CSV table of C-alpha atoms in Angstrom, one decimal:
chain,number,residue,atom,x,y,z
A,1,MET,CA,84.1,105.3,69.9
A,2,GLU,CA,81.0,104.7,71.4
A,3,ILE,CA,79.1,107.5,73.2
A,4,GLY,CA,76.6,106.6,76.0
A,5,GLN,CA,74.1,108.9,78.4
A,6,ILE,CA,74.9,108.9,81.9
A,7,ARG,CA,72.0,108.1,84.2
A,8,GLY,CA,70.7,111.6,85.4
A,9,SER,CA,73.3,113.5,83.3
A,10,ALA,CA,73.0,115.5,80.1
A,11,ILE,CA,76.8,115.0,79.3
A,12,PRO,CA,77.9,112.3,76.9
A,13,ILE,CA,80.3,110.0,77.8
A,14,HIS,CA,82.8,109.1,75.4
A,15,ARG,CA,84.2,105.1,75.7
A,16,GLY,CA,87.0,104.7,73.7
A,17,HIS,CA,90.7,104.7,74.5
A,18,VAL,CA,92.6,107.8,76.4
A,19,SER,CA,96.2,107.6,76.7
A,20,LEU,CA,97.8,109.5,79.4
A,21,SER,CA,101.2,110.0,79.9
A,22,ARG,CA,102.1,108.6,83.5
A,23,THR,CA,105.8,108.1,84.7
A,24,PRO,CA,106.7,106.0,87.7
A,25,THR,CA,107.7,108.3,90.6
A,26,LEU,CA,108.0,105.7,93.4
A,27,SER,CA,111.4,104.4,94.4
A,28,CYS,CA,109.8,100.8,94.6
A,29,SER,CA,112.8,99.5,96.7
A,30,ARG,CA,111.3,101.1,99.8
A,31,LYS,CA,107.8,100.6,99.1
A,32,ARG,CA,105.6,97.9,101.0
A,33,MET,CA,102.5,96.8,99.9
A,34,PHE,CA,100.2,94.8,102.8
A,35,ILE,CA,97.4,92.7,100.8
A,36,LEU,CA,94.7,92.1,103.0
A,37,GLY,CA,93.0,88.8,101.8
A,38,MET,CA,95.4,87.5,99.3
A,39,GLY,CA,92.7,85.8,97.0
A,40,PHE,CA,92.2,86.0,92.8
A,41,VAL,CA,92.9,89.6,92.9
A,42,GLY,CA,95.3,89.8,95.7
A,43,GLN,CA,97.7,87.0,94.1
A,44,SER,CA,97.7,88.8,90.8
A,45,PHE,CA,98.5,92.3,91.8
A,46,ALA,CA,101.1,91.1,94.4
A,47,ARG,CA,102.8,89.0,91.8
A,48,LYS,CA,103.1,92.2,89.7
A,49,LEU,CA,104.3,94.2,92.2
A,50,HIS,CA,106.6,91.4,93.2
A,51,ASN,CA,108.4,92.0,89.9
A,52,GLN,CA,108.5,95.5,90.2
A,53,GLY,CA,111.0,95.0,93.3
A,54,TRP,CA,108.2,95.8,95.7
A,55,VAL,CA,107.9,93.8,99.5
A,56,VAL,CA,104.6,92.2,99.4
A,57,SER,CA,103.1,90.8,102.2
A,58,GLY,CA,99.4,89.7,102.8
A,59,THR,CA,97.0,87.6,104.4
A,60,CYS,CA,95.3,84.1,104.1
A,61,ARG,CA,93.0,81.9,105.8
A,62,THR,CA,94.6,78.6,105.3
A,63,LEU,CA,98.2,76.9,105.7
A,64,VAL,CA,97.8,74.9,102.1
A,65,LYS,CA,97.2,78.6,100.6
A,66,LYS,CA,99.8,80.0,102.8
A,67,LYS,CA,102.2,77.5,101.8
A,68,GLN,CA,101.7,78.4,97.8
A,69,LEU,CA,101.9,82.0,98.3
A,70,GLN,CA,105.2,81.4,100.1
A,71,ASP,CA,106.5,79.4,97.7
A,72,MET,CA,105.7,82.5,95.1
A,73,GLY,CA,107.9,85.0,97.4
A,74,PHE,CA,105.8,86.6,99.3
A,75,ARG,CA,105.5,86.9,103.2
A,76,VAL,CA,102.2,85.4,104.2
A,77,HIS,CA,100.2,85.6,107.5
A,78,LEU,CA,97.7,83.6,108.3
A,79,PHE,CA,94.7,85.4,109.2
A,80,ASP,CA,91.2,85.4,110.4
A,81,ALA,CA,89.6,88.9,110.2
A,82,ASN,CA,86.8,87.8,112.9
A,83,HIS,CA,89.6,87.4,115.3
A,84,PRO,CA,92.3,89.1,114.0
A,85,GLU,CA,95.9,88.8,116.0
A,86,LEU,CA,97.1,92.0,117.2
A,87,SER,CA,100.7,91.2,116.6
A,88,ILE,CA,99.5,91.1,112.7
A,89,LEU,CA,97.6,94.4,113.1
A,90,ARG,CA,100.9,95.9,114.3
A,91,LEU,CA,102.9,94.8,111.2
A,92,LEU,CA,100.6,97.4,108.9
A,93,LYS,CA,102.6,100.4,110.9
A,94,ASN,CA,105.6,99.7,108.7
A,95,TYR,CA,103.7,99.4,105.5
A,96,THR,CA,103.1,102.4,102.9
A,97,HIS,CA,100.4,100.6,100.6
A,98,PHE,CA,97.5,98.8,101.9
A,99,LEU,CA,94.7,97.0,99.8
A,100,VAL,CA,91.6,95.5,101.5
A,101,SER,CA,90.3,92.5,99.5
A,102,VAL,CA,87.9,91.0,102.3
A,103,PRO,CA,84.4,91.3,101.3
A,104,PRO,CA,81.5,91.4,104.0
A,105,THR,CA,79.5,88.5,105.3
A,106,VAL,CA,76.1,88.3,105.5
A,107,GLY,CA,75.1,88.6,109.5
A,108,ILE,CA,78.6,89.9,110.3
A,109,GLY,CA,79.2,92.8,107.8
A,110,ASP,CA,83.1,93.8,107.0
A,111,PRO,CA,84.7,91.4,109.3
A,112,MET,CA,87.9,93.7,109.9
A,113,LEU,CA,85.6,96.9,110.7
A,114,GLN,CA,84.5,95.3,113.8
A,115,HIS,CA,87.9,96.0,114.7
A,116,GLU,CA,88.0,99.4,113.5
A,117,GLU,CA,89.8,101.0,116.5
A,118,LEU,CA,92.6,97.9,116.8
A,119,ILE,CA,92.7,98.6,113.1
A,120,ARG,CA,93.5,102.6,113.5
A,121,SER,CA,95.4,102.1,116.3
A,122,SER,CA,97.6,99.9,114.5
A,123,LEU,CA,98.4,102.5,111.4
A,124,VAL,CA,98.0,105.9,113.0
A,125,ASN,CA,101.7,107.3,113.2
A,126,GLY,CA,102.8,105.0,110.6
A,127,ASP,CA,104.2,105.1,107.3
A,128,LEU,CA,100.9,104.3,105.3
A,129,GLN,CA,100.1,106.8,102.3
A,130,TRP,CA,97.8,104.7,100.3
A,131,LEU,CA,94.7,102.7,100.9
A,132,CYS,CA,92.2,101.0,98.3
A,133,TYR,CA,89.3,99.2,99.4
A,134,LEU,CA,87.9,96.8,96.6
A,135,SER,CA,84.3,96.9,96.2
A,136,SER,CA,81.4,96.4,93.9
A,137,THR,CA,79.4,97.7,91.2
A,138,SER,CA,76.4,95.9,92.9
A,139,ILE,CA,75.8,98.9,95.2
A,140,TYR,CA,74.4,100.8,92.6
A,141,GLY,CA,71.3,98.2,92.6
A,142,ASP,CA,68.6,98.1,89.8
A,143,CYS,CA,68.8,101.1,87.4
A,144,ASP,CA,66.7,99.9,84.7
A,145,GLY,CA,69.5,98.9,82.0
A,146,GLU,CA,70.8,102.8,82.1
A,147,LEU,CA,74.4,103.9,82.1
A,148,VAL,CA,75.7,104.7,85.3
A,149,ASP,CA,78.6,106.6,86.5
A,150,GLU,CA,80.5,107.5,89.8
A,151,ASP,CA,78.4,109.9,90.5
A,152,CYS,CA,74.7,108.0,90.4
A,153,PRO,CA,73.2,107.7,93.6
A,154,THR,CA,73.6,104.0,95.2
A,155,ASN,CA,70.7,102.1,96.0
A,156,PRO,CA,71.8,98.4,96.9
A,157,GLU,CA,69.2,96.1,97.0
A,158,SER,CA,70.6,92.7,98.3
A,159,GLU,CA,72.1,92.1,101.8
A,160,LEU,CA,75.6,92.0,100.6
A,161,ALA,CA,75.2,94.6,98.1
A,162,LYS,CA,74.3,96.8,101.4
A,163,LEU,CA,76.9,95.5,103.3
A,164,ARG,CA,79.6,96.6,100.6
A,165,LEU,CA,78.3,100.3,100.5
A,166,THR,CA,79.0,100.2,104.4
A,167,SER,CA,82.4,98.7,104.3
A,168,GLU,CA,83.2,101.4,101.8
A,169,GLU,CA,81.9,103.9,103.7
A,170,GLY,CA,83.8,102.6,107.0
A,171,TRP,CA,87.2,102.3,105.1
A,172,SER,CA,86.8,105.9,103.7
A,173,ASN,CA,86.2,107.0,107.3
A,174,LEU,CA,89.0,105.2,108.5
A,175,ALA,CA,91.3,106.5,105.8
A,176,HIS,CA,90.0,110.3,106.4
A,177,ASN,CA,90.7,109.9,110.4
A,178,LEU,CA,94.6,108.6,109.0
A,179,GLY,CA,94.9,111.8,107.0
A,180,ILE,CA,94.7,110.0,103.6
A,181,SER,CA,92.6,110.0,100.8
A,182,PRO,CA,91.1,106.7,100.6
A,183,LEU,CA,90.4,104.6,96.9
A,184,LEU,CA,87.1,102.7,96.4
A,185,PHE,CA,87.5,100.5,93.3
A,186,ARG,CA,83.7,99.3,92.3
A,187,LEU,CA,84.7,96.5,90.4
A,188,GLY,CA,82.2,94.2,87.6
A,189,GLY,CA,82.6,90.8,87.7
A,190,ILE,CA,86.0,89.4,87.9
A,191,TYR,CA,87.6,86.6,85.3
A,192,GLY,CA,91.3,85.7,84.2
A,193,PRO,CA,93.4,82.5,83.8
A,194,GLY,CA,91.5,79.8,86.0
A,195,ARG,CA,88.5,81.6,86.9
A,196,SER,CA,86.5,82.2,83.7
A,197,ALA,CA,83.6,80.9,81.3
A,198,VAL,CA,86.1,78.9,79.5
A,199,ASP,CA,87.2,77.0,82.4
A,200,THR,CA,83.4,76.7,83.6
A,201,ILE,CA,82.8,74.9,80.2
A,202,ILE,CA,85.9,72.9,80.1
A,203,LYS,CA,85.5,71.7,83.8
A,204,GLN,CA,81.5,71.0,83.0
A,205,LYS,CA,80.9,72.4,86.6
A,206,SER,CA,77.7,72.8,87.9
A,207,LEU,CA,76.5,76.1,87.8
A,208,SER,CA,76.1,78.0,91.4
A,209,GLU,CA,72.5,79.5,92.0
A,210,GLY,CA,73.8,83.0,91.4
A,211,GLN,CA,75.5,81.8,87.8
A,212,LYS,CA,72.0,80.4,86.7
A,213,ARG,CA,70.2,83.9,87.5
A,214,ARG,CA,72.6,85.6,85.8
A,215,LYS,CA,71.4,83.6,82.9
A,216,TYR,CA,68.7,86.3,82.3
A,217,ARG,CA,70.5,89.2,83.1
A,218,LYS,CA,70.7,91.1,80.1
A,219,TYR,CA,73.4,93.4,81.4
A,220,THR,CA,76.5,91.8,83.0
A,221,SER,CA,79.7,94.5,83.9
A,222,ARG,CA,82.9,92.3,84.2
A,223,VAL,CA,86.5,93.2,83.9
A,224,HIS,CA,89.8,90.9,83.5
A,225,VAL,CA,92.1,90.6,86.6
A,226,ASP,CA,95.0,92.0,84.2
A,227,ASP,CA,92.8,95.3,83.9
A,228,ILE,CA,92.2,95.7,87.6
A,229,CYS,CA,95.6,95.3,88.5
A,230,GLN,CA,96.9,98.2,85.8
A,231,ALA,CA,94.1,100.4,87.5
A,232,LEU,CA,95.4,99.7,90.8
A,233,MET,CA,99.3,100.3,89.4
A,234,ALA,CA,97.9,103.5,88.1
A,235,THR,CA,97.1,104.9,91.6
A,236,ILE,CA,99.9,103.9,93.0
A,237,TYR,CA,102.5,106.0,90.8
A,238,ALA,CA,100.3,109.1,90.5
A,239,PRO,CA,97.7,109.8,93.1
A,240,PRO,CA,94.1,109.9,91.6
A,241,PRO,CA,92.1,113.1,91.7
A,242,ARG,CA,89.1,111.0,92.7
A,243,GLU,CA,88.0,108.4,95.6
A,244,VAL,CA,85.7,106.7,93.6
A,245,TYR,CA,86.1,104.7,90.2
A,246,ASN,CA,84.5,102.0,88.6
A,247,ILE,CA,86.5,99.4,87.5
A,248,VAL,CA,84.6,97.3,84.6
A,249,ASP,CA,85.4,97.1,80.7
A,250,ASP,CA,83.6,98.1,77.9
A,251,ASP,CA,81.2,95.7,77.1
A,252,PRO,CA,78.3,94.7,79.6
A,253,ALA,CA,77.4,91.8,77.7
A,254,PRO,CA,74.5,89.1,79.0
A,255,ARG,CA,76.0,86.3,80.7
A,256,GLU,CA,74.5,83.5,78.4
A,257,GLU,CA,76.5,85.2,75.4
A,258,VAL,CA,79.4,84.9,76.9
A,259,PHE,CA,79.4,81.5,77.7
A,260,GLU,CA,77.7,80.5,74.2
A,261,TYR,CA,81.5,81.9,72.7
A,262,ALA,CA,83.4,80.4,75.5
A,263,ARG,CA,81.9,77.3,74.4
A,264,LYS,CA,82.7,77.8,70.4
A,265,LEU,CA,86.2,78.7,71.4
A,266,VAL,CA,86.6,75.2,73.4
A,267,GLU,CA,85.1,73.4,70.7
A,268,LYS,CA,87.2,75.2,67.9
A,269,LYS,CA,90.3,74.5,70.3
A,270,TRP,CA,89.6,70.8,71.1
A,271,PRO,CA,86.9,69.7,68.3
A,272,GLY,CA,87.1,66.0,70.1
A,273,LEU,CA,86.1,67.2,73.7
A,274,ASN,CA,82.4,65.9,74.8
A,275,LEU,CA,80.9,68.7,76.3
A,276,GLN,CA,77.4,68.6,78.2
A,277,PRO,CA,75.5,70.9,76.5
A,278,LEU,CA,74.8,74.0,78.7
A,279,GLU,CA,71.1,73.8,78.1
A,280,GLN,CA,70.5,70.8,79.7
A,281,LYS,CA,72.3,72.4,82.4
A,282,GLU,CA,70.5,75.1,83.0
A,283,CYS,CA,66.4,74.3,82.0
A,284,SER,CA,65.0,73.8,85.5
A,285,VAL,CA,66.1,77.6,86.3
A,286,VAL,CA,63.3,79.6,86.3
A,287,LYS,CA,63.6,83.0,85.0
A,288,THR,CA,63.7,85.6,88.3
A,289,ARG,CA,64.9,89.0,88.6
A,290,ASN,CA,68.4,89.6,89.7
A,291,PRO,CA,68.7,90.9,93.4
A,292,ARG,CA,71.9,92.9,91.7
A,293,GLY,CA,69.8,94.8,88.9
A,294,GLU,CA,70.3,95.8,85.5
A,295,LYS,CA,72.6,98.5,84.6
A,296,ARG,CA,75.2,99.1,82.4
A,297,VAL,CA,78.4,100.7,84.3
A,298,SER,CA,80.2,103.9,82.9
A,299,ASN,CA,84.2,103.4,82.7
A,300,ALA,CA,84.7,107.0,81.6
A,301,ARG,CA,86.7,108.1,84.7
A,302,MET,CA,88.9,105.2,85.3
A,303,LYS,CA,90.0,105.7,81.4
A,304,LYS,CA,90.5,109.4,81.6
A,305,GLU,CA,91.7,110.0,84.7
A,306,LEU,CA,94.1,107.0,85.8
A,307,GLY,CA,94.6,106.7,81.9
A,308,VAL,CA,94.1,103.0,81.9
A,309,GLN,CA,93.9,101.1,78.4
A,310,LEU,CA,92.3,98.0,78.7
A,311,LEU,CA,94.2,95.1,77.8
A,312,TYR,CA,90.9,93.6,77.5
A,313,PRO,CA,88.1,95.7,76.5
A,314,ASP,CA,85.1,92.8,76.2
A,315,TYR,CA,84.8,89.4,76.8
A,316,ILE,CA,85.7,88.3,72.9
A,317,SER,CA,89.4,89.4,73.7
A,318,GLY,CA,89.3,88.2,77.4
A,319,LEU,CA,88.3,84.6,76.4
A,320,GLN,CA,90.8,84.5,73.5
A,321,SER,CA,93.6,85.4,75.6
A,322,ILE,CA,92.8,82.9,78.3
A,323,ILE,CA,92.3,80.0,76.1
A,324,ASP,CA,95.5,80.6,74.4
A,325,GLN,CA,97.2,80.3,77.3
A,326,ILE,CA,95.4,76.9,77.9
A,327,GLU,CA,97.8,73.8,76.1
A,328,SER,CA,95.7,71.2,77.3
A,329,PRO,CA,91.8,71.2,78.6
A,330,PHE,CA,93.3,68.6,81.3
A,331,GLN,CA,95.3,71.7,82.8
A,332,CYS,CA,92.0,73.2,84.0
A,333,TYR,CA,91.1,70.2,86.2
């Protein structure tokens, strides 16, 4: 069991598995989830809820995505958060649970909170009993590599991180005004099947500027999408005692280390695959300070209060699971 020191606290944090007995008490046949933004996390969560008998609806932005989601059995609405249709907002009144997975955008902020009065009027006196906003650990800023928990002061530095914090405050206030306790999930870097270092290595995709900057980051908090989903599940079946939770794994390893391991997995499974050396793809990158900041993020509250036992406590277990599911490297194209 690893013991870390929380920034600004003399209390040791034990980072091991905590098992809490949680027995579902909800009648799923009457539970209805609306997911605003059915992206990578939203789709994964929707599938798990659907398998448990929930009515799941949500939004997406393209007709192609809408058809894909409808083929999976979901009720999906084409939706522009900048110009929301009142008829869709009115549907929210019929849902018991509401997951917000729409990020803010530079120059606009949270696109939905521009229409806060419309949302509030659509939800007031409805069936809503649970509201969760998916945020980011970037709101902590640069903490000099120290371990931070949910009680540490936020200090967002980039514009997007500042907008994330503003979104947290906006959704929290809206939930309180509706008479329910909000949930704010601060997620680390999200990965999973189809979206991982293994997939990037196989596809030999060009790295984004953000990925190149992360090459020189000493710590990167991350979390497998299945562990995000089990944390969400824990809160809908047993109301949590707090509003804010960090959702990260146990190992804030450097990005470069993760990609080196992913490459070894790919080369071991498909030794004949002609892979481009990572060094050639990143040799022109200049070492710059990452605007999202250096920090290690504590998941102790998630484990203790939500009873989450991580399926993938580190990138080694997560990436191994992902590559085990890929029968051929051509699946990734």
